[in-house]
Coordinates of C-alpha atoms and ligand atoms in Angstrom, one line a residue:
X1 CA 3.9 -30.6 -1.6
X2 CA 0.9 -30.6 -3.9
X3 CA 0.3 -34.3 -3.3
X4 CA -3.4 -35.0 -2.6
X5 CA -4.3 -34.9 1.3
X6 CA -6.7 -37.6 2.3
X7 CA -8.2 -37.3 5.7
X8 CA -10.1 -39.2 7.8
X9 CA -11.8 -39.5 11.2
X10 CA -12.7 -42.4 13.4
X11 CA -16.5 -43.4 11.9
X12 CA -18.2 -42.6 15.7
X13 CA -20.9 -44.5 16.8
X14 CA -24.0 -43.0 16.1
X15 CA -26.2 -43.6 19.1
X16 CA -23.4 -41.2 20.9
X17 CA -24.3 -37.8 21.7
X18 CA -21.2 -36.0 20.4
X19 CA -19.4 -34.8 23.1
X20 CA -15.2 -32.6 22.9
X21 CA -13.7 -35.4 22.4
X22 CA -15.8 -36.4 19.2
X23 CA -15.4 -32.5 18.2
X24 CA -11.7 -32.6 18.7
X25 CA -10.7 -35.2 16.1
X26 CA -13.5 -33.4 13.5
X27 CA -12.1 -30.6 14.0
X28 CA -8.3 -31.6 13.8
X29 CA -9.3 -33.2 10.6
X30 CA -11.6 -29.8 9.4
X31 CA -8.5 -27.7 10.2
X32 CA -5.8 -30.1 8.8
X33 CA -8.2 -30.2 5.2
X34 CA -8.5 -26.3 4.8
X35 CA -4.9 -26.2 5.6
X36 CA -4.8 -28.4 2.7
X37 CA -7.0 -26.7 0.4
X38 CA -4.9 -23.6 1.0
X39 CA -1.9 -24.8 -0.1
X40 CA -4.1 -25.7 -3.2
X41 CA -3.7 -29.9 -3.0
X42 CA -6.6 -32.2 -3.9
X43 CA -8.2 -32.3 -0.4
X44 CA -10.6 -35.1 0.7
X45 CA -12.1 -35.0 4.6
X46 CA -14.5 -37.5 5.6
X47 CA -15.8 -38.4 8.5
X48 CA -18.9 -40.5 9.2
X49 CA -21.1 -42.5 11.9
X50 CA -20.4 -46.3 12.7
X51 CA -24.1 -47.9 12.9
X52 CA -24.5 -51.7 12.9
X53 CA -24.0 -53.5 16.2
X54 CA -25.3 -54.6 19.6
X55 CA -25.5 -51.1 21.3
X56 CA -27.6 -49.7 18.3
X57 CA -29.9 -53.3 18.2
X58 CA -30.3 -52.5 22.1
X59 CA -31.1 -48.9 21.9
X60 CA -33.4 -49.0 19.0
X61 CA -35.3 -52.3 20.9
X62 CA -36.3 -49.8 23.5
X63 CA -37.6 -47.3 22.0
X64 CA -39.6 -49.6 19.7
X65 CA -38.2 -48.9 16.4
X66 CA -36.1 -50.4 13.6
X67 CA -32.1 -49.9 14.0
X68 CA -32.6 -48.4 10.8
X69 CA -34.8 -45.7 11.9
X70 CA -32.7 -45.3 15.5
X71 CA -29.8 -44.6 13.0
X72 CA -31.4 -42.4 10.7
X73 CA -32.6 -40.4 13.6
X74 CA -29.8 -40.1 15.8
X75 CA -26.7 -39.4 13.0
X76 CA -28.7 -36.1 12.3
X77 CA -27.1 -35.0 16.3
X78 CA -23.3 -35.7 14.6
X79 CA -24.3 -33.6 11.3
X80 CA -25.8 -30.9 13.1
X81 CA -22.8 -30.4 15.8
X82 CA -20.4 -30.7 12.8
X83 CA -22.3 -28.0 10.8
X84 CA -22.6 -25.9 14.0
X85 CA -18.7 -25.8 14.8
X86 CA -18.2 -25.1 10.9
X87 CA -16.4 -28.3 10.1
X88 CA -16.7 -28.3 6.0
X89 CA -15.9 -32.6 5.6
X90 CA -16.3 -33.5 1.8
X91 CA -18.4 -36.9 2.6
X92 CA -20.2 -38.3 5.3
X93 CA -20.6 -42.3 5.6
X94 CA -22.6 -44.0 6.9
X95 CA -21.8 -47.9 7.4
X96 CA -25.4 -49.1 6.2
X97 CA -25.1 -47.5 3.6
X98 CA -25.4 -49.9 0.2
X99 CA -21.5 -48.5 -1.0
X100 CA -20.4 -49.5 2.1
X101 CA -22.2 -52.6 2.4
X102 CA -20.9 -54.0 -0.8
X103 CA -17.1 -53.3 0.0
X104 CA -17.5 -55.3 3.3
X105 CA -19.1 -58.0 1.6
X106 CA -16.5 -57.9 -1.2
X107 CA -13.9 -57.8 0.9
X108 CA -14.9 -61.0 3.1
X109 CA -15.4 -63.0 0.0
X110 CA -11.9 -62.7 -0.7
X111 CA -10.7 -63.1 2.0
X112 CA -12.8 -66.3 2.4
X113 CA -12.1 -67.3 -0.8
X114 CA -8.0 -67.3 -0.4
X115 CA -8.7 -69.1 3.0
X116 CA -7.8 -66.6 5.1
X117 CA -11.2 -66.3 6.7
X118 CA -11.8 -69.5 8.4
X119 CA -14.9 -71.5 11.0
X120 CA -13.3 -71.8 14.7
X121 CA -14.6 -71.7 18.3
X122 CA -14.5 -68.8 20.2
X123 CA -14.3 -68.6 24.2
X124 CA -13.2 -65.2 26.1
X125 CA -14.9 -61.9 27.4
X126 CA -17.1 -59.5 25.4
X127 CA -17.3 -55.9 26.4
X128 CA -21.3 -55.3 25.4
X129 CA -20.9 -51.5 25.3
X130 CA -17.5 -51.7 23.6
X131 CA -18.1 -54.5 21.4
X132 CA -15.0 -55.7 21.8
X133 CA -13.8 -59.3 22.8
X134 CA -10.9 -59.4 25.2
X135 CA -8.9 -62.3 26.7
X136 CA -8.7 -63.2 30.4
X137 CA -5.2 -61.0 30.7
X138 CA -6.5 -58.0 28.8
X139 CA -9.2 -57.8 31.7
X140 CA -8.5 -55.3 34.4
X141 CA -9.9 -56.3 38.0
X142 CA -12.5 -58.5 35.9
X143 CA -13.7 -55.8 33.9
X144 CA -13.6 -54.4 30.3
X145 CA -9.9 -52.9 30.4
X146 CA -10.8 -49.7 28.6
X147 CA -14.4 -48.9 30.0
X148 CA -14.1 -50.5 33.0
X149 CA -17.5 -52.1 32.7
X150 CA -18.5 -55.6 33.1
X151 CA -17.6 -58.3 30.5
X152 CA -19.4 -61.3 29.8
X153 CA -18.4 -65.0 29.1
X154 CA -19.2 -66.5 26.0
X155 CA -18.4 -69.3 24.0
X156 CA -19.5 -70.4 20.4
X157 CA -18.1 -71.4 16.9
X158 CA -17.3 -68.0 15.1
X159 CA -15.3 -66.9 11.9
X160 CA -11.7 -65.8 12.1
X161 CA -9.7 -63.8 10.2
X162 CA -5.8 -65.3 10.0
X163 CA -4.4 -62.0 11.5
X164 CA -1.4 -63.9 13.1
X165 CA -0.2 -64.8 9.4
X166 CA 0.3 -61.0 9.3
X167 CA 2.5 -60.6 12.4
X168 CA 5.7 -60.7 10.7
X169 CA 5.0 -58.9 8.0
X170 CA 3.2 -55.7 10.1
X171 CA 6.0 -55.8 12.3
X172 CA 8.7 -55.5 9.2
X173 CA 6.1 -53.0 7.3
X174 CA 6.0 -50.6 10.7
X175 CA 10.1 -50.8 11.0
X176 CA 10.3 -49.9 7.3
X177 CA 8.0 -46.8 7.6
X178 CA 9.1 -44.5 10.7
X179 CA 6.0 -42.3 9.9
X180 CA 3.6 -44.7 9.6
X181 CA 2.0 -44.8 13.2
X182 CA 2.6 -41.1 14.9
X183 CA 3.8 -40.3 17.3
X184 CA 6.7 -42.4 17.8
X185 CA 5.6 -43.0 21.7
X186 CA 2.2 -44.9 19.7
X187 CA 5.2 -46.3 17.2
X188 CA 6.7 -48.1 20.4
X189 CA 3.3 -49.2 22.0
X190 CA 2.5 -51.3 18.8
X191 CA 5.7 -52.6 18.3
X192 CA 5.3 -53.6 21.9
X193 CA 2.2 -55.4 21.6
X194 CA 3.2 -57.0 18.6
X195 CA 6.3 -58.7 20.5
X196 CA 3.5 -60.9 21.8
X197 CA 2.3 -63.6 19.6
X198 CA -0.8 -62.3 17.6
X199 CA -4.0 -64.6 17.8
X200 CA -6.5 -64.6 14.8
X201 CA -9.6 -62.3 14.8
X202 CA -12.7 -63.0 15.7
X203 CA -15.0 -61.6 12.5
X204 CA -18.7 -62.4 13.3
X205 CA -21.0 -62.8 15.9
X206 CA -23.9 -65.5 15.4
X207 CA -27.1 -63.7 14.0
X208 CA -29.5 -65.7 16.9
X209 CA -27.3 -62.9 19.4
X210 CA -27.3 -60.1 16.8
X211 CA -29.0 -59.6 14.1
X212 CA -28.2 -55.7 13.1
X213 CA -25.3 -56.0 11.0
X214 CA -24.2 -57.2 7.0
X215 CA -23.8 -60.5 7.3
X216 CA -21.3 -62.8 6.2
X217 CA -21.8 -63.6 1.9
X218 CA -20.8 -67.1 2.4
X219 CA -23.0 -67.7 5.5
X220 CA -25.8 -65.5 6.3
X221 CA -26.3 -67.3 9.8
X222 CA -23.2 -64.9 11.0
X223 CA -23.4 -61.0 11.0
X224 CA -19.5 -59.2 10.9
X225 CA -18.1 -58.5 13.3
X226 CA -18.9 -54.1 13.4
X227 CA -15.1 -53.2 13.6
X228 CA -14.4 -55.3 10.8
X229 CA -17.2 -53.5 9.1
X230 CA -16.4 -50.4 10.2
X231 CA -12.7 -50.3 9.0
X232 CA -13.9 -50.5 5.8
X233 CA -15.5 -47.6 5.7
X234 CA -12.4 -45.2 4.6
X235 CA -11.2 -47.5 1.5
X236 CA -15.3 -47.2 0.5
X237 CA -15.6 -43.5 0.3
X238 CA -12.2 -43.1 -1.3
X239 CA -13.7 -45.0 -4.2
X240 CA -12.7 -48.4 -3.9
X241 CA -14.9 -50.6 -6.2
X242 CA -16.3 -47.6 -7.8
X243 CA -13.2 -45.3 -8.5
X244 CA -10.5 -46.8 -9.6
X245 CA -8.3 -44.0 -10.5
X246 CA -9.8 -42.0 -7.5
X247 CA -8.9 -44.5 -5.2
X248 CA -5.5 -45.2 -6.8
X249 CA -4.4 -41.5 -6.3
X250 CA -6.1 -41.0 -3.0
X251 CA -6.1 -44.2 -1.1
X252 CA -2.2 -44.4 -0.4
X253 CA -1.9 -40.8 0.8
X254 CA -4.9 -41.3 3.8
X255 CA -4.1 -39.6 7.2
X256 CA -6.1 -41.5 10.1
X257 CA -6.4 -39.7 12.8
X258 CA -7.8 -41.9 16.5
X259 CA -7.6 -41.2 19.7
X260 CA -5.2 -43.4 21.7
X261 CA -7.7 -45.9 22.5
X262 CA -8.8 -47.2 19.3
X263 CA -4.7 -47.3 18.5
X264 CA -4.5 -50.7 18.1
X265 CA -7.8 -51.3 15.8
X266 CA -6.2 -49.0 13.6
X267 CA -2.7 -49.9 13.5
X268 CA -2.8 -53.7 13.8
X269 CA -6.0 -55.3 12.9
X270 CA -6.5 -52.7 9.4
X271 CA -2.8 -53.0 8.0
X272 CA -3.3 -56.7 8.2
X273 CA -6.9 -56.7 6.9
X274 CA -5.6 -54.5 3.9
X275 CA -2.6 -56.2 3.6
X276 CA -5.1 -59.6 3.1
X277 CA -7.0 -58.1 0.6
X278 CA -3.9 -56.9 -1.3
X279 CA -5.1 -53.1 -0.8
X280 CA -1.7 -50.7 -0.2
X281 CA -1.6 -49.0 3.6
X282 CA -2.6 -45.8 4.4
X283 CA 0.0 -42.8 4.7
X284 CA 0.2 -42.5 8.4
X285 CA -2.1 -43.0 11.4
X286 CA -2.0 -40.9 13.9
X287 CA -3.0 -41.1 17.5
X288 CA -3.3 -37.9 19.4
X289 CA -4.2 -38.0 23.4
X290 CA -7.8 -37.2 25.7
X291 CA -9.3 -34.4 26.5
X292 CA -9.2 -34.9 30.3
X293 CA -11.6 -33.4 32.0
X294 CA -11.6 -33.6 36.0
X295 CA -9.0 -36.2 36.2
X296 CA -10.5 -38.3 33.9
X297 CA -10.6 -38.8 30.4
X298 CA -14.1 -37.5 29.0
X299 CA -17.0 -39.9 28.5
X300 CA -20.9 -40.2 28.6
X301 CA -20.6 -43.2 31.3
X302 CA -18.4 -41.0 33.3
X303 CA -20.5 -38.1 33.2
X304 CA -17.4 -35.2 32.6
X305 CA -18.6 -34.0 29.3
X306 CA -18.0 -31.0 27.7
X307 CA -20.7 -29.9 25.5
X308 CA -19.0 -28.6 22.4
X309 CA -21.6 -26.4 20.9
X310 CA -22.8 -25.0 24.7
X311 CA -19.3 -23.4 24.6
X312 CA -19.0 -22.7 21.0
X313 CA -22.2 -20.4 21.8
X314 CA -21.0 -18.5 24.6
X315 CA -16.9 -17.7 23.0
X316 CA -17.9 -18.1 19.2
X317 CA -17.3 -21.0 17.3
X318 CA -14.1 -19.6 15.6
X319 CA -12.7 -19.2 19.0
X320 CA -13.5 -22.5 20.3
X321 CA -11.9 -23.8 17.6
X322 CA -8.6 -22.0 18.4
X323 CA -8.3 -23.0 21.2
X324 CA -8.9 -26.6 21.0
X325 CA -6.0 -26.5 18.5
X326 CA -4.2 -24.1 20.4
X327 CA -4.1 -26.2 23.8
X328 CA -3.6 -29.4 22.9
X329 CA 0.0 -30.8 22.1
X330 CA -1.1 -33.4 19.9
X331 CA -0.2 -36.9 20.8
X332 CA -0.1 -35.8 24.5
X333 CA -3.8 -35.7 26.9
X334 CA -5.2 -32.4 27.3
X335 CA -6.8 -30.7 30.5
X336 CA -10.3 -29.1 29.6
X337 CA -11.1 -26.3 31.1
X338 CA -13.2 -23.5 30.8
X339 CA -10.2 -21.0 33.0
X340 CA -7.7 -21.8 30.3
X341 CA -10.4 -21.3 27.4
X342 CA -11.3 -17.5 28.3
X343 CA -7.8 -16.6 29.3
X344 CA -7.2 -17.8 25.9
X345 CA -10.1 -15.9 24.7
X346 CA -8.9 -12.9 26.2
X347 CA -5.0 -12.6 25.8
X348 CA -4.8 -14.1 21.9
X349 CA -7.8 -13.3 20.8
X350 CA -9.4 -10.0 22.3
X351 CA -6.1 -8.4 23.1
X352 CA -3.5 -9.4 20.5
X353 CA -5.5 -10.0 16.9
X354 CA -8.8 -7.7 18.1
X355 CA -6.8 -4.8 19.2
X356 CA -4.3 -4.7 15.9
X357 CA -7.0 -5.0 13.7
X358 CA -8.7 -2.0 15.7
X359 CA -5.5 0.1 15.5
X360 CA -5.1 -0.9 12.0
X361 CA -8.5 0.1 11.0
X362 CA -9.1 3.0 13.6
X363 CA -6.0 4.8 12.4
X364 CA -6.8 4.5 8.5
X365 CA -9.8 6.0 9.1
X366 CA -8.2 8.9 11.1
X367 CA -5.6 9.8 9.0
X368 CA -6.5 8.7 5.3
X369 CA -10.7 8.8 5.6
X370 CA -10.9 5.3 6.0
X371 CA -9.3 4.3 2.7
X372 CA -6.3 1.9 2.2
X373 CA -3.2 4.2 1.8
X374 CA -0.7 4.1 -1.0
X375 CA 2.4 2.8 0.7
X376 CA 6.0 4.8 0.5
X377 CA 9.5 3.8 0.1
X378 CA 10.2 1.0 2.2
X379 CA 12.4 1.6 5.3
X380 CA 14.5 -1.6 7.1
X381 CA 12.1 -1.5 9.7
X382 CA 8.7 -2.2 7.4
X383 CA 11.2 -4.7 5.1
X384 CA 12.1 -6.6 8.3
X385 CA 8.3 -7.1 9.0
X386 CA 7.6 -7.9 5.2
X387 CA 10.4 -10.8 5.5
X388 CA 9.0 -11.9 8.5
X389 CA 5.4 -12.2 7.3
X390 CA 6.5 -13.6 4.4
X391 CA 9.0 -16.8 6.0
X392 CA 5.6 -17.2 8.5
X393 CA 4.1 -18.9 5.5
X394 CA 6.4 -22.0 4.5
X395 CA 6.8 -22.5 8.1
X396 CA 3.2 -22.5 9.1
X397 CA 2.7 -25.2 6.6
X398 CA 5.8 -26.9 7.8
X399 CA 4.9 -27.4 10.9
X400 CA 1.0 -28.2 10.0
X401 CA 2.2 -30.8 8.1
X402 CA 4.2 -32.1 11.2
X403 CA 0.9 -31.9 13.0
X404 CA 2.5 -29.3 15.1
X405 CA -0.9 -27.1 14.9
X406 CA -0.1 -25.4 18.6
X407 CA 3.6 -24.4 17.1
X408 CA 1.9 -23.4 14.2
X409 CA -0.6 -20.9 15.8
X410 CA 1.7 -20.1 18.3
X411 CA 4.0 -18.6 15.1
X412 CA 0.9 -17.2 14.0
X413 CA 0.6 -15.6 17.1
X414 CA 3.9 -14.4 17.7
X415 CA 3.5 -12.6 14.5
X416 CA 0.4 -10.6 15.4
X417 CA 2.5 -9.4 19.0
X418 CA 5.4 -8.5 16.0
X419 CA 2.9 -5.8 14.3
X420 CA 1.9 -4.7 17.7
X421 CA 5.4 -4.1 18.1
X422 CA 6.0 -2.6 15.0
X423 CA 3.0 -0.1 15.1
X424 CA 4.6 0.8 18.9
X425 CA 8.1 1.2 17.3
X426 CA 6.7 3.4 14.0
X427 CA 4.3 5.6 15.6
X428 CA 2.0 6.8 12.9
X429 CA 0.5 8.9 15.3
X430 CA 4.0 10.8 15.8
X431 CA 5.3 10.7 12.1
X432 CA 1.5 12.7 11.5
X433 CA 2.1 15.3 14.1
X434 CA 5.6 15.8 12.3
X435 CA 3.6 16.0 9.1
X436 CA 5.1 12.7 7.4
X437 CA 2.2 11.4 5.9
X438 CA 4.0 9.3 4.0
X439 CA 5.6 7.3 6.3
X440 CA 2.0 6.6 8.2
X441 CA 0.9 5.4 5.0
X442 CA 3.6 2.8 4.8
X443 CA 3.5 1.8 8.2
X444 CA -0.1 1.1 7.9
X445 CA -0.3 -0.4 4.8
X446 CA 3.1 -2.8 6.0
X447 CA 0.8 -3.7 9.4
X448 CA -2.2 -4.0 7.5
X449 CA -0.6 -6.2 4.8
X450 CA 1.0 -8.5 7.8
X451 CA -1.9 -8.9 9.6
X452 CA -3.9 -9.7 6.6
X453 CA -1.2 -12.9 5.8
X454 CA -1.7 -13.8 9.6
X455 CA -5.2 -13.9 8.8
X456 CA -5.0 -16.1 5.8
X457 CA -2.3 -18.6 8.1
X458 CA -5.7 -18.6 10.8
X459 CA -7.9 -19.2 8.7
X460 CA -8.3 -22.6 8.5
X461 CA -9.0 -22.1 12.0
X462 CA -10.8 -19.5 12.2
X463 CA -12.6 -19.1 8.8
X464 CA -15.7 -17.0 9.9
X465 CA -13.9 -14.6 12.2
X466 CA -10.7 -14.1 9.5
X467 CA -13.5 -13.5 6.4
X468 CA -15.1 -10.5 8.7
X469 CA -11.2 -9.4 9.3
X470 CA -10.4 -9.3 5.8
X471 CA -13.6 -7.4 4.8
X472 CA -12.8 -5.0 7.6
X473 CA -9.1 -4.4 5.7
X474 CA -11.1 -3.8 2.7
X475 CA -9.3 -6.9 1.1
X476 CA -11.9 -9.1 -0.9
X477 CA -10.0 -13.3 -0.6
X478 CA -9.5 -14.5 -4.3
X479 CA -11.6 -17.8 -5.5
X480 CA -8.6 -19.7 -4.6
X481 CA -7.8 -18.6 -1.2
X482 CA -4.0 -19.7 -1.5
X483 CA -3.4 -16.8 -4.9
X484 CA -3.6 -14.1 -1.7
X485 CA -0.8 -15.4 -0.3
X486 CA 1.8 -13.0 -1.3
X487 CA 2.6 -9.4 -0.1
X488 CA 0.7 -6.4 -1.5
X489 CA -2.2 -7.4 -2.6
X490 CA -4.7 -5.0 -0.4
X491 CA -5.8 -2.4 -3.2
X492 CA -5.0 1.5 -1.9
X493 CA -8.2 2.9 -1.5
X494 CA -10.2 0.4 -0.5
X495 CA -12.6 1.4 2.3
X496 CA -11.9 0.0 5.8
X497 CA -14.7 -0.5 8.3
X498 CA -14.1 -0.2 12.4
X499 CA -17.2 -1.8 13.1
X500 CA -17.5 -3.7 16.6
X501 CA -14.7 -5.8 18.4
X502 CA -13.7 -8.7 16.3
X503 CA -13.5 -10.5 19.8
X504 CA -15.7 -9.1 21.7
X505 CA -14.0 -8.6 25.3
X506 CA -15.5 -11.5 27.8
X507 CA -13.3 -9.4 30.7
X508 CA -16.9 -8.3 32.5
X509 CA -18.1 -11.7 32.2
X510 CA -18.1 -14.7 34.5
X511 CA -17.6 -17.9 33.1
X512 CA -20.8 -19.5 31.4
X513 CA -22.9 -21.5 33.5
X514 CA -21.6 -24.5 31.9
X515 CA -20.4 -27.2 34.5
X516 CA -18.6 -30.4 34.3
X517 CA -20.6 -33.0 35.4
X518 CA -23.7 -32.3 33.4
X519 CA -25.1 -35.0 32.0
X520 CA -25.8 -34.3 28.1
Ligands
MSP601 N1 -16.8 -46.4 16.2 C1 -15.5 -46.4 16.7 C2 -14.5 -46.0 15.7 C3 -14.5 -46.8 14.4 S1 -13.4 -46.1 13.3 C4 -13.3 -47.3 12.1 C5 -15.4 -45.5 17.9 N2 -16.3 -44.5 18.0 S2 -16.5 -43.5 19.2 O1 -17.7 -42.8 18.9 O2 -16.3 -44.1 20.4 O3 -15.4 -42.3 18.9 C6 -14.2 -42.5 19.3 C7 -13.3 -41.4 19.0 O4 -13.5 -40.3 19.9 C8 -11.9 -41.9 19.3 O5 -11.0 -41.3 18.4 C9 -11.7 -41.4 20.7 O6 -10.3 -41.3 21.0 C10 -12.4 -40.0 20.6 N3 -12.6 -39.6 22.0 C11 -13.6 -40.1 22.9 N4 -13.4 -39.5 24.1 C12 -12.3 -38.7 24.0 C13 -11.7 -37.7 24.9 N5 -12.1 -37.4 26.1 N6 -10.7 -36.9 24.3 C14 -10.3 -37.0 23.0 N7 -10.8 -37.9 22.2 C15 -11.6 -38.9 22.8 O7 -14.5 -45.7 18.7

């Protein structure tokens, strides 16, 4: 369990305005690492922006600067969104940066030295927004197969990398490790493709057609090909070339986490470009589904965005984040839409957590002066909840690590309705009219302690809205988040504080004026 956790997220291009389904993946992989750092492992998140390639060479062209510049300018739009929804990664790369460049060059040279990059002539369809080549049967209705834009012919003597000499070996390496592509639906879909013979990979793109890129070490004439490039990218910030033992101990225990259409990049063409360079694989890629929005997946062309941060700022960002997590059953597609999010909002968030903590605090402050009772004797009823609590917390991670996050917080959840219960069940209010003071004490103190664990299993989540909880309970979180995971650490005496909803109730609002549809 306290193996390192190494997590990355697709590199996105940078002269993208981050839109949900950018957020989603950051997010996934923000939640995933502070799960991570609670259960006290070595954590390393990264995330970064892909930068070299025709679309940034185009867009910088028009407005009259360098690619360089366009980069620098528009990568601050990722950093900012990511520091807005709270996402905490431990490095940012950037693929022009000099670490990067000199893994990519590194990397080529060996494989052109071992003759497994070699001079050929390419003919087939390039998707210029994509940046990806396809072959006449990949094209759908004459177009780019995953955009749906058009492709254009082209023809001319290219590097390849010898990905076919790899086919047997990623098919054998894939039915050796069940876990290595997730889910097992993406499992199949790879497997599948890889049933059909496996051409080599086309690795460059002459520098007279584009010149923003590294280009090759043995001939500067070609620029690499930017998925090549950009592959790199999570064996260079995991210390390759500069961290030996870093890289050792983190390298082979790397989650990748895609979306489904960049599923075959990541599970085909990187085993066998690691597997080339005599690197080990990654633990595990995963692929998790769309954010549908509309009827259709979400996308700039397409016009369906969701603006993360226009709806972080109307429902928090803390509950934005639970319910991306909440709502989507990872590996399937997800609808988006703003209904589901404020029902959400309302029922989990408002209602269940907001009111206990209100109970909690409201009735500590009538019956003890606001100060954490002492608890009593225990009674079967407050032990039950103590157990309860208690099992929550190996299951929680259990299921995290399964990348069941919506079980997960649905646990979490059910929990919360539990102390609801429990507080209906022992009455404090009752056992004070009959003048057992004690026994209110221990039933708050038992609901307090519970809901304080819940807290801790939402934080990761939720961290900004679960510190304010905590400091409500009059509990202060230890250095190391993970030593207050055990029963009976809120100090009797401590002050509580009501203070406004948690969640503040959105039941007089209408839905913010946020539309699908608006350009971004
Ligand atoms: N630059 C490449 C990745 C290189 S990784 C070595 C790239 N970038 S991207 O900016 O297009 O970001 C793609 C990521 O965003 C993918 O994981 C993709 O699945 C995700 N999403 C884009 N739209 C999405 C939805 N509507 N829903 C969920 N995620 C989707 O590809």
């Amino acid at each position: 369990m306290n193996e390192p956790f190494y997590v990355t997220t697709p590199i996105y291009y940078v002269n993208d305005v981050p839109h949900l389904g950018h957020a989603y993946t950051t997010l996934l992989a923000d939640v995933l690492a502070r799960y991570a750092r609670l259960q006290g492992r070595e954590t390393f998140f990264l995330t970064g922006s892909d930068e070299h390639g025709q679309k940034v060479q185009e867009a910088a062209a028009r407005r009259g600067v360098s690619p360089q510049t366009h980069a620098d300018e528009t990568v601050v739009r990722f950093k900012e969104a990511w520091q807005g929804l709270h996402i905490a990664y431990d490095d940012f790369i950037r693929t022009t940066e000099p670490r990067h460049v000199r893994v990519v060059e590194t990397v080529l040279q060996r494989l052109w030295e071992q003759g497994d990059i070699y001079l050929g002539q390419y003919e087939g369809w390039y998707c210029v927004p994509d940046e990806r080549f396809w072959t006449e049967k990949d094209l759908l209705n004459g177009a780019c197969p995953d955009c749906g834009r058009p492709v254009e012919r082209i023809a001319e003597p290219n590097y390849f990398f010898r990905m076919s000499a790899y086919q047997e070996w990623l098919v054998e390496y894939i039915q050796q490790h069940p876990t290595f592509i997730r889910p097992d639906s993406r499992r199949n879909q790879v497997l599948g493709f890889l049933r059909q013979p496996l051409g080599d990979l086309c690795i460059s793109r002459p520098a007279s057609r584009l010149s923003w890129g590294i280009p090759l070490p043995f001939d500067a004439s070609y620029i690499t090909y930017v998925w090549f490039d950009a592959l790199l990218n999570y064996i260079t910030a995991a210390g390759y070339l500069t961290d030996a033992p870093r890289f050792n101990r983190l390298w082979p225990r790397a989650l990748h986490l895609v979306g489904k259409d960049i599923l075959i990049t990541h599970a085909v063409y990187w085993p066998t470009m690691l597997q080339a360079a005599g690197l080990p694989q990654p633990r595990a890629i995963f692929a998790h589904g769309w954010w549908i929005a509309g009827g259709a997946k979400m996308s700039k062309s397409l016009g369906n965005v969701v603006r993360p941060l226009a709806l972080a700022e109307v429902y928090g960002v803390d509950a934005f984040r639970y319910f991306l997590m909440r709502d989507m059953v990872l590996g399937r597609d997800a609808d988006f839409s703003e209904e589901n999010l404020a029902r959400r909002y309302q029922a989990d968030l408002a209602h269940d957590l907001g009111n206990l903590l209100h109970r909690v605090t409201s009735m500590t402050e009538r019956y003890f002066e606001g100060r954490v009772p002492r608890p009593g004797e225990l009674e079967a009823r407050d032990r039950e909840l103590q157990e309860r609590t208690l099992a929550l917390i190996p299951q929680v991670f259990d299921q995290v690590d399964c990348l069941a996050l919506n079980e997960a917080l649905a646990a979490v959840m059910d929990l919360v309705g539990g102390v609801n219960g429990y507080l209906e069940q022992s009455a404090p209010w009752r056992q004070a009219k009959a003048g057992r003071l004690d026994r209110v004490a221990t039933s708050l103190y038992t609901a307090a302690e519970a809901l304080r664990l819940a807290a801790i299993l939402l934080s990761p989540v939720m961290p900004e809205r679960m510190a304010e909880l905590w400091q409500r309970l009059g509990w202060q979180p230890p250095a190391a988040l993970q030593d207050g995971l055990t029963w009976g650490l809120l100090p009797p005496g401590a002050l509580v504080t009501i203070g406004d909803p948690l969640f503040p109730s959105q039941d007089n609002h209408t839905l913010s004026s946020f539309r699908f549809g608006q350009r971004v």
